[in-house]
mmCIF file with all atom_site columns, C-alpha atoms in Angstrom:
data_model
loop_
_atom_site.group_PDB
_atom_site.id
_atom_site.type_symbol
_atom_site.label_atom_id
_atom_site.label_alt_id
_atom_site.label_comp_id
_atom_site.label_asym_id
_atom_site.label_entity_id
_atom_site.label_seq_id
_atom_site.pdbx_PDB_ins_code
_atom_site.Cartn_x
_atom_site.Cartn_y
_atom_site.Cartn_z
_atom_site.occupancy
_atom_site.B_iso_or_equiv
_atom_site.pdbx_formal_charge
_atom_site.auth_seq_id
_atom_site.auth_comp_id
_atom_site.auth_asym_id
_atom_site.auth_atom_id
_atom_site.pdbx_PDB_model_num
ATOM 1   C CA . MET A 1 1   ? 110.939 128.129 88.969  1.00 81.00 ? 1   MET A CA 1
ATOM 2   C CA . LYS A 1 2   ? 110.020 128.908 85.406  1.00 86.00 ? 2   LYS A CA 1
ATOM 3   C CA . PRO A 1 3   ? 107.683 126.387 83.713  1.00 90.00 ? 3   PRO A CA 1
ATOM 4   C CA . ILE A 1 4   ? 108.716 125.512 80.159  1.00 93.00 ? 4   ILE A CA 1
ATOM 5   C CA . LYS A 1 5   ? 106.441 122.698 78.981  1.00 96.00 ? 5   LYS A CA 1
ATOM 6   C CA . LEU A 1 6   ? 103.743 120.408 80.370  1.00 96.00 ? 6   LEU A CA 1
ATOM 7   C CA . THR A 1 7   ? 102.604 117.258 78.578  1.00 98.00 ? 7   THR A CA 1
ATOM 8   C CA . ILE A 1 8   ? 99.604  115.313 79.887  1.00 97.00 ? 8   ILE A CA 1
ATOM 9   C CA . ASN A 1 9   ? 98.269  111.990 78.586  1.00 98.00 ? 9   ASN A CA 1
ATOM 10  C CA . ALA A 1 10  ? 95.239  110.008 79.816  1.00 97.00 ? 10  ALA A CA 1
ATOM 11  C CA . PHE A 1 11  ? 95.431  112.125 82.954  1.00 96.00 ? 11  PHE A CA 1
ATOM 12  C CA . GLY A 1 12  ? 92.352  113.687 84.532  1.00 91.00 ? 12  GLY A CA 1
ATOM 13  C CA . SER A 1 13  ? 90.159  115.259 81.886  1.00 90.00 ? 13  SER A CA 1
ATOM 14  C CA . PHE A 1 14  ? 92.895  114.993 79.220  1.00 93.00 ? 14  PHE A CA 1
ATOM 15  C CA . LEU A 1 15  ? 92.377  111.716 77.336  1.00 95.00 ? 15  LEU A CA 1
ATOM 16  C CA . LYS A 1 16  ? 94.749  112.426 74.441  1.00 96.00 ? 16  LYS A CA 1
ATOM 17  C CA . GLU A 1 17  ? 98.280  113.726 74.734  1.00 97.00 ? 17  GLU A CA 1
ATOM 18  C CA . THR A 1 18  ? 98.121  117.472 75.282  1.00 95.00 ? 18  THR A CA 1
ATOM 19  C CA . THR A 1 19  ? 101.094 119.815 75.536  1.00 96.00 ? 19  THR A CA 1
ATOM 20  C CA . ILE A 1 20  ? 101.150 123.305 76.984  1.00 92.00 ? 20  ILE A CA 1
ATOM 21  C CA . ASP A 1 21  ? 104.140 125.338 75.838  1.00 91.00 ? 21  ASP A CA 1
ATOM 22  C CA . PHE A 1 22  ? 104.749 127.829 78.627  1.00 88.00 ? 22  PHE A CA 1
ATOM 23  C CA . ASN A 1 23  ? 107.554 129.494 76.627  1.00 85.00 ? 23  ASN A CA 1
ATOM 24  C CA . ILE A 1 24  ? 104.909 131.173 74.499  1.00 80.00 ? 24  ILE A CA 1
ATOM 25  C CA . LEU A 1 25  ? 103.099 132.337 77.641  1.00 73.00 ? 25  LEU A CA 1
ATOM 26  C CA . ASN A 1 26  ? 106.311 133.322 79.462  1.00 67.00 ? 26  ASN A CA 1
ATOM 27  C CA . GLN A 1 27  ? 107.015 135.993 76.828  1.00 71.00 ? 27  GLN A CA 1
ATOM 28  C CA . ALA A 1 28  ? 104.178 138.059 78.301  1.00 68.00 ? 28  ALA A CA 1
ATOM 29  C CA . GLY A 1 29  ? 105.592 137.642 81.813  1.00 67.00 ? 29  GLY A CA 1
ATOM 30  C CA . PHE A 1 30  ? 102.160 137.021 83.332  1.00 68.00 ? 30  PHE A CA 1
ATOM 31  C CA . TYR A 1 31  ? 99.320  134.769 82.266  1.00 69.00 ? 31  TYR A CA 1
ATOM 32  C CA . LEU A 1 32  ? 95.958  133.501 83.413  1.00 72.00 ? 32  LEU A CA 1
ATOM 33  C CA . ILE A 1 33  ? 94.562  129.992 83.026  1.00 77.00 ? 33  ILE A CA 1
ATOM 34  C CA . THR A 1 34  ? 90.847  130.332 82.391  1.00 76.00 ? 34  THR A CA 1
ATOM 35  C CA . GLY A 1 35  ? 88.008  128.320 80.905  1.00 77.00 ? 35  GLY A CA 1
ATOM 36  C CA . ALA A 1 36  ? 84.571  126.902 81.458  1.00 77.00 ? 36  ALA A CA 1
ATOM 37  C CA . THR A 1 37  ? 83.752  124.589 84.346  1.00 77.00 ? 37  THR A CA 1
ATOM 38  C CA . GLY A 1 38  ? 85.138  121.139 83.568  1.00 71.00 ? 38  GLY A CA 1
ATOM 39  C CA . SER A 1 39  ? 87.564  122.332 80.895  1.00 74.00 ? 39  SER A CA 1
ATOM 40  C CA . GLY A 1 40  ? 90.663  121.059 82.735  1.00 77.00 ? 40  GLY A CA 1
ATOM 41  C CA . LYS A 1 41  ? 92.072  124.096 84.557  1.00 83.00 ? 41  LYS A CA 1
ATOM 42  C CA . THR A 1 42  ? 92.489  122.272 87.866  1.00 85.00 ? 42  THR A CA 1
ATOM 43  C CA . THR A 1 43  ? 93.882  119.252 86.028  1.00 90.00 ? 43  THR A CA 1
ATOM 44  C CA . ILE A 1 44  ? 96.748  121.438 84.774  1.00 91.00 ? 44  ILE A CA 1
ATOM 45  C CA . PHE A 1 45  ? 97.638  122.346 88.365  1.00 88.00 ? 45  PHE A CA 1
ATOM 46  C CA . ASP A 1 46  ? 97.153  118.719 89.447  1.00 90.00 ? 46  ASP A CA 1
ATOM 47  C CA . ALA A 1 47  ? 99.545  117.624 86.696  1.00 94.00 ? 47  ALA A CA 1
ATOM 48  C CA . ILE A 1 48  ? 102.244 120.069 87.804  1.00 92.00 ? 48  ILE A CA 1
ATOM 49  C CA . MET A 1 49  ? 101.844 119.114 91.469  1.00 90.00 ? 49  MET A CA 1
ATOM 50  C CA . PHE A 1 50  ? 101.835 115.421 90.593  1.00 93.00 ? 50  PHE A CA 1
ATOM 51  C CA . ALA A 1 51  ? 104.962 115.774 88.450  1.00 94.00 ? 51  ALA A CA 1
ATOM 52  C CA . LEU A 1 52  ? 106.829 117.627 91.182  1.00 92.00 ? 52  LEU A CA 1
ATOM 53  C CA . TYR A 1 53  ? 105.488 116.153 94.405  1.00 90.00 ? 53  TYR A CA 1
ATOM 54  C CA . ASN A 1 54  ? 103.477 113.014 93.543  1.00 89.00 ? 54  ASN A CA 1
ATOM 55  C CA . GLU A 1 55  ? 100.274 114.531 94.911  1.00 86.00 ? 55  GLU A CA 1
ATOM 56  C CA . ALA A 1 56  ? 97.187  116.465 93.828  1.00 79.00 ? 56  ALA A CA 1
ATOM 57  C CA . SER A 1 57  ? 96.878  120.238 94.003  1.00 79.00 ? 57  SER A CA 1
ATOM 58  C CA . GLY A 1 58  ? 94.072  120.005 96.565  1.00 74.00 ? 58  GLY A CA 1
ATOM 59  C CA . ASP A 1 59  ? 92.569  117.680 99.128  1.00 73.00 ? 59  ASP A CA 1
ATOM 60  C CA . ILE A 1 60  ? 89.618  116.487 97.024  1.00 70.00 ? 60  ILE A CA 1
ATOM 61  C CA . ARG A 1 61  ? 91.410  114.317 94.428  1.00 74.00 ? 61  ARG A CA 1
ATOM 62  C CA . GLU A 1 62  ? 93.607  111.270 95.000  1.00 75.00 ? 62  GLU A CA 1
ATOM 63  C CA . VAL A 1 63  ? 96.689  110.353 92.948  1.00 78.00 ? 63  VAL A CA 1
ATOM 64  C CA . ASP A 1 64  ? 95.325  106.865 92.227  1.00 75.00 ? 64  ASP A CA 1
ATOM 65  C CA . GLY A 1 65  ? 92.302  108.483 90.571  1.00 82.00 ? 65  GLY A CA 1
ATOM 66  C CA . PHE A 1 66  ? 94.237  110.547 88.018  1.00 90.00 ? 66  PHE A CA 1
ATOM 67  C CA . ARG A 1 67  ? 93.865  108.061 85.148  1.00 94.00 ? 67  ARG A CA 1
ATOM 68  C CA . ASN A 1 68  ? 91.238  109.155 82.654  1.00 93.00 ? 68  ASN A CA 1
ATOM 69  C CA . ASP A 1 69  ? 88.250  106.776 82.890  1.00 92.00 ? 69  ASP A CA 1
ATOM 70  C CA . LEU A 1 70  ? 87.965  106.570 79.089  1.00 94.00 ? 70  LEU A CA 1
ATOM 71  C CA . ALA A 1 71  ? 91.611  105.637 78.461  1.00 95.00 ? 71  ALA A CA 1
ATOM 72  C CA . LEU A 1 72  ? 92.150  102.350 76.650  1.00 94.00 ? 72  LEU A CA 1
ATOM 73  C CA . ASP A 1 73  ? 94.684  99.842  77.961  1.00 95.00 ? 73  ASP A CA 1
ATOM 74  C CA . ASP A 1 74  ? 97.284  100.854 75.343  1.00 95.00 ? 74  ASP A CA 1
ATOM 75  C CA . ASN A 1 75  ? 97.005  104.552 76.248  1.00 96.00 ? 75  ASN A CA 1
ATOM 76  C CA . PRO A 1 76  ? 99.464  105.194 79.114  1.00 97.00 ? 76  PRO A CA 1
ATOM 77  C CA . THR A 1 77  ? 98.794  107.721 81.856  1.00 97.00 ? 77  THR A CA 1
ATOM 78  C CA . TYR A 1 78  ? 101.668 110.129 82.426  1.00 97.00 ? 78  TYR A CA 1
ATOM 79  C CA . VAL A 1 79  ? 102.676 113.710 83.030  1.00 98.00 ? 79  VAL A CA 1
ATOM 80  C CA . GLU A 1 80  ? 105.908 115.282 81.794  1.00 98.00 ? 80  GLU A CA 1
ATOM 81  C CA . PHE A 1 81  ? 106.869 118.677 83.198  1.00 97.00 ? 81  PHE A CA 1
ATOM 82  C CA . THR A 1 82  ? 109.899 120.647 82.052  1.00 96.00 ? 82  THR A CA 1
ATOM 83  C CA . PHE A 1 83  ? 110.980 123.637 84.102  1.00 94.00 ? 83  PHE A CA 1
ATOM 84  C CA . GLU A 1 84  ? 113.999 125.821 84.771  1.00 92.00 ? 84  GLU A CA 1
ATOM 85  C CA . LYS A 1 85  ? 115.448 126.785 88.122  1.00 91.00 ? 85  LYS A CA 1
ATOM 86  C CA . ASP A 1 86  ? 118.786 128.505 88.701  1.00 89.00 ? 86  ASP A CA 1
ATOM 87  C CA . ASN A 1 87  ? 119.651 128.171 84.987  1.00 93.00 ? 87  ASN A CA 1
ATOM 88  C CA . ILE A 1 88  ? 119.246 124.381 85.080  1.00 94.00 ? 88  ILE A CA 1
ATOM 89  C CA . ILE A 1 89  ? 116.546 122.712 82.978  1.00 96.00 ? 89  ILE A CA 1
ATOM 90  C CA . TYR A 1 90  ? 114.770 119.793 84.634  1.00 96.00 ? 90  TYR A CA 1
ATOM 91  C CA . CYS A 1 91  ? 112.343 117.350 83.040  1.00 97.00 ? 91  CYS A CA 1
ATOM 92  C CA . VAL A 1 92  ? 110.300 115.154 85.362  1.00 97.00 ? 92  VAL A CA 1
ATOM 93  C CA . THR A 1 93  ? 108.000 112.392 84.101  1.00 98.00 ? 93  THR A CA 1
ATOM 94  C CA . ARG A 1 94  ? 105.563 110.549 86.366  1.00 97.00 ? 94  ARG A CA 1
ATOM 95  C CA . SER A 1 95  ? 102.906 107.904 85.981  1.00 96.00 ? 95  SER A CA 1
ATOM 96  C CA . PRO A 1 96  ? 100.504 107.063 88.798  1.00 95.00 ? 96  PRO A CA 1
ATOM 97  C CA . ARG A 1 97  ? 99.696  103.504 89.826  1.00 94.00 ? 97  ARG A CA 1
ATOM 98  C CA . TYR A 1 98  ? 96.678  102.411 87.789  1.00 94.00 ? 98  TYR A CA 1
ATOM 99  C CA . SER A 1 99  ? 94.826  99.333  86.597  1.00 93.00 ? 99  SER A CA 1
ATOM 100 C CA . ILE A 1 100 ? 94.152  98.170  83.079  1.00 93.00 ? 100 ILE A CA 1
ATOM 101 C CA . LYS A 1 101 ? 91.779  95.413  81.974  1.00 91.00 ? 101 LYS A CA 1
ATOM 102 C CA . THR A 1 102 ? 94.439  93.195  80.375  1.00 91.00 ? 102 THR A CA 1
ATOM 103 C CA . ARG A 1 103 ? 96.473  92.803  83.601  1.00 92.00 ? 103 ARG A CA 1
ATOM 104 C CA . LYS A 1 104 ? 95.576  91.227  86.907  1.00 93.00 ? 104 LYS A CA 1
ATOM 105 C CA . THR A 1 105 ? 97.832  93.561  88.857  1.00 94.00 ? 105 THR A CA 1
ATOM 106 C CA . PRO A 1 106 ? 97.989  97.353  88.491  1.00 93.00 ? 106 PRO A CA 1
ATOM 107 C CA . LEU A 1 107 ? 100.830 99.066  86.679  1.00 93.00 ? 107 LEU A CA 1
ATOM 108 C CA . GLU A 1 108 ? 103.149 100.523 89.296  1.00 94.00 ? 108 GLU A CA 1
ATOM 109 C CA . ALA A 1 109 ? 103.824 104.220 89.663  1.00 94.00 ? 109 ALA A CA 1
ATOM 110 C CA . LYS A 1 110 ? 106.964 105.450 87.892  1.00 96.00 ? 110 LYS A CA 1
ATOM 111 C CA . ALA A 1 111 ? 109.073 108.588 88.023  1.00 97.00 ? 111 ALA A CA 1
ATOM 112 C CA . LYS A 1 112 ? 112.067 109.879 86.093  1.00 98.00 ? 112 LYS A CA 1
ATOM 113 C CA . LEU A 1 113 ? 114.004 113.130 86.405  1.00 97.00 ? 113 LEU A CA 1
ATOM 114 C CA . ILE A 1 114 ? 116.492 114.341 83.814  1.00 97.00 ? 114 ILE A CA 1
ATOM 115 C CA . TYR A 1 115 ? 118.762 117.370 84.228  1.00 96.00 ? 115 TYR A CA 1
ATOM 116 C CA . GLY A 1 116 ? 122.076 117.955 82.491  1.00 93.00 ? 116 GLY A CA 1
ATOM 117 C CA . ASN A 1 117 ? 123.671 114.543 81.992  1.00 95.00 ? 117 ASN A CA 1
ATOM 118 C CA . THR A 1 118 ? 121.931 113.099 85.050  1.00 96.00 ? 118 THR A CA 1
ATOM 119 C CA . ILE A 1 119 ? 119.003 110.676 84.959  1.00 97.00 ? 119 ILE A CA 1
ATOM 120 C CA . VAL A 1 120 ? 117.217 109.658 88.163  1.00 97.00 ? 120 VAL A CA 1
ATOM 121 C CA . GLU A 1 121 ? 114.676 106.849 87.777  1.00 94.00 ? 121 GLU A CA 1
ATOM 122 C CA . LYS A 1 122 ? 113.684 105.634 91.225  1.00 92.00 ? 122 LYS A CA 1
ATOM 123 C CA . THR A 1 123 ? 110.592 107.368 92.607  1.00 93.00 ? 123 THR A CA 1
ATOM 124 C CA . LYS A 1 124 ? 112.079 107.978 96.051  1.00 94.00 ? 124 LYS A CA 1
ATOM 125 C CA . GLN A 1 125 ? 115.266 109.456 94.559  1.00 95.00 ? 125 GLN A CA 1
ATOM 126 C CA . VAL A 1 126 ? 113.246 111.670 92.214  1.00 96.00 ? 126 VAL A CA 1
ATOM 127 C CA . ASP A 1 127 ? 111.220 112.898 95.209  1.00 93.00 ? 127 ASP A CA 1
ATOM 128 C CA . GLU A 1 128 ? 114.389 113.622 97.202  1.00 93.00 ? 128 GLU A CA 1
ATOM 129 C CA . LYS A 1 129 ? 116.067 115.489 94.338  1.00 93.00 ? 129 LYS A CA 1
ATOM 130 C CA . ILE A 1 130 ? 113.032 117.684 93.691  1.00 92.00 ? 130 ILE A CA 1
ATOM 131 C CA . ILE A 1 131 ? 112.815 118.523 97.400  1.00 90.00 ? 131 ILE A CA 1
ATOM 132 C CA . SER A 1 132 ? 116.512 119.423 97.375  1.00 88.00 ? 132 SER A CA 1
ATOM 133 C CA . ILE A 1 133 ? 115.969 121.707 94.369  1.00 85.00 ? 133 ILE A CA 1
ATOM 134 C CA . TYR A 1 134 ? 113.386 123.715 96.284  1.00 74.00 ? 134 TYR A CA 1
ATOM 135 C CA . ILE A 1 135 ? 114.672 123.525 99.859  1.00 59.00 ? 135 ILE A CA 1
ATOM 136 C CA . SER A 1 136 ? 117.406 126.084 99.164  1.00 51.00 ? 136 SER A CA 1
ATOM 137 C CA . ARG A 1 137 ? 114.793 128.571 98.010  1.00 44.00 ? 137 ARG A CA 1
ATOM 138 C CA . VAL A 1 138 ? 112.731 128.050 101.178 1.00 44.00 ? 138 VAL A CA 1
ATOM 139 C CA . PHE A 1 139 ? 115.763 128.865 103.317 1.00 42.00 ? 139 PHE A CA 1
ATOM 140 C CA . ILE A 1 140 ? 116.377 132.026 101.306 1.00 40.00 ? 140 ILE A CA 1
ATOM 141 C CA . TYR A 1 141 ? 112.804 133.220 101.993 1.00 41.00 ? 141 TYR A CA 1
ATOM 142 C CA . ILE A 1 142 ? 113.071 132.397 105.696 1.00 43.00 ? 142 ILE A CA 1
ATOM 143 C CA . PHE A 1 143 ? 116.213 134.471 106.135 1.00 42.00 ? 143 PHE A CA 1
ATOM 144 C CA . LEU A 1 144 ? 115.211 137.497 104.038 1.00 41.00 ? 144 LEU A CA 1
#
């Protein structure tokens, strides 16, 4: 998998929409994510894991806690991750389940996956497709 772009909004320590363009970093072939404590390094990995697998990158954080505490009701929480695998470009967008003050019930989690002319919008189907994208690679490693 080759990461292309990651956009984070009201997610973890990223209150405002923030985009990381991995294409710039991919030119070097190798890169390091570094910064001071609390600068959002782990949140970047959480965002990628959440986009792909609907879970955090470690055991300490919970998906339902990904919404930035300072986000206003009109500031949606989402992650959009674009990546390439086997010459196919995929773009997955996810929002966790979260509460806002102007609604009695929480906003439900959402997921969408776009690749080629295909759009998958049901969370379970997005999960299944992403697993199928990577399962072939796992089998290759097992048999090598």
